[in-house]
Each structure stands twice: as C-alpha cells, then as structure tokens.
Amino acid sequence: MLLEESLDRLGLSHPVTSAWIAQLSEPHRHYHTLDHVTHMLAHLPDAEASREMIAAIWLHDIIYDPHAANNEEASAEQALRDLSATDIDAPLVAALIMGTKRHEAGSGAQNLLNDLDLGIFGASRAAYARYSDQIRREYGFVPDDIYRPNRALVLERFDKMRIFHTPGFTKHEADAHANLQWEIGMLRDGSLR
C-alpha cells in the first residue's frame, strides 16, 4: 500500500494528515521517518489493512524524541486525539501503539504491527547497517562510551526473544538474529560508533 492510498483509506482531514507528515519529517529523525511508515505500509498484507492498522502504522512513532522514555504513551495520546471525531477505533489504535513499547507477542493485530515495525531486523545486512547508522544519528547527542554498551543491551534483549510472529515475517527470524549479533559484536569491540 502506498502512502497516498493509506491516507485516502483513513479519510482524515488535510490539516491532520499534513501535521503527521510534518512530524515524521522533523530534522532530528533519521530512521523514524516517512520512509519507515512507507516500508511498513508496503509490507502490510491487503487482508490485514484495516483502518485501525493503517492508523497504528502512521501513528506508532508520531511522537519521537530520543531524549524521552514516553514516546509510545505520547503517540497513543495523539492517536486518541486525532482519531476522536472519526469512526476509527481510536482506543484500539492507542493499544496497538502501546504494544510497540516492548514488542511482546499479543493479538494477531499486535503481532503484525510489531513485525512490520521490526521488519528491518530481518533485512539484508546492507539495509540493516543503514538502519543501525540512522539510529546512531538519532542518538548523536549520546557519547560513544555510553551509547555502545546501552545499545548493545537493547539489542541483546531482542536477540534473546522470538522476534517475528506472523507468517510473512517468521522466515526472516534467523536473519534478524544474525543482524542483531553482528551489530552487538561491532558495538562491543568498538568498531561501530
């Protein structure tokens, strides 16, 4: 599904969707951008393309401040506000967004959103390396000696869990763990900054 098609399906006002595009284009973003939304929409199965899932894809990172620990909560709150005057199930969208905080297995819809969000883990090594660099740029304010061990801890948590739970993504599980282990190794030996 293309961005324009997804916005047509949602049927929201131009000021609302223009604000979303502006937020996803903020200069401090390098990975959590319109490109990320585009990639998720491109991998959304047609049979699963409910308006709630489309809205959750658009809004799951709508608030993104690398200095903050409450981005999902703030994004869920914005979803409730922005969708309040529509027939889209805003509480469901907010719950799906909150489920991306820990990416734990849940309902079929939650598993799909999580898999779409983490799909980059199972991408080619070149695409994953680009993602890794983009995340580092988003946290450019963090010194290397603090970033490297903390990023490695986050990735180790993912490496210990089953990442993908839907048929379209489970075939990439081994690739995801290989990519995570590659980045963890690079972070631990200091060759990735």
Short mmCIF file of C-alpha atoms in Angstrom, two decimals, residues 103-105 111 114-116 118-125 128 155-182:
data_model
loop_
_atom_site.label_atom_id
_atom_site.label_comp_id
_atom_site.label_asym_id
_atom_site.label_seq_id
_atom_site.Cartn_x
_atom_site.Cartn_y
_atom_site.Cartn_z
CA HIS A 103 7.29 -5.64 21.11
CA GLU A 104 5.98 -8.64 23.03
CA ALA A 105 3.68 -11.18 21.41
CA ASN A 111 1.93 -9.27 16.28
CA ASN A 114 5.28 -5.42 15.82
CA ASP A 115 6.57 -7.50 12.90
CA LEU A 116 6.11 -4.61 10.49
CA LEU A 118 10.82 -4.67 13.47
CA GLY A 119 10.97 -5.91 9.90
CA ILE A 120 14.28 -4.10 9.39
CA PHE A 121 15.90 -6.61 11.75
CA GLY A 122 15.43 -9.32 9.15
CA ALA A 123 16.50 -7.21 6.17
CA SER A 124 19.70 -7.58 4.17
CA ARG A 125 22.92 -6.77 6.02
CA TYR A 128 20.32 -3.31 8.48
CA LEU A 155 19.79 -5.44 21.05
CA GLU A 156 20.70 -8.34 23.36
CA ARG A 157 17.18 -8.22 24.80
CA PHE A 158 15.77 -8.59 21.29
CA ASP A 159 18.27 -11.33 20.45
CA LYS A 160 17.03 -13.40 23.40
CA MET A 161 13.41 -13.32 22.24
CA ARG A 162 11.45 -14.61 19.31
CA ILE A 163 11.16 -11.51 17.12
CA PHE A 164 8.60 -12.38 14.44
CA HIS A 165 5.17 -13.94 14.97
CA THR A 166 3.35 -13.66 11.63
CA PRO A 167 3.73 -15.88 8.55
CA GLY A 168 5.11 -13.15 6.32
CA PHE A 169 7.99 -12.45 8.70
CA THR A 170 8.90 -15.68 10.51
CA LYS A 171 11.07 -16.75 7.56
CA HIS A 172 13.37 -13.82 8.46
CA GLU A 173 13.92 -14.84 12.10
CA ALA A 174 17.42 -16.28 11.57
CA ASP A 175 18.48 -13.24 9.51
CA ALA A 176 17.20 -10.94 12.25
CA HIS A 177 19.28 -12.66 14.93
CA ALA A 178 22.34 -12.69 12.66
CA ASN A 179 21.97 -8.93 12.11
CA LEU A 180 21.50 -8.26 15.82
CA GLN A 181 24.54 -10.35 16.71
CA TRP A 182 26.60 -8.56 14.05
#
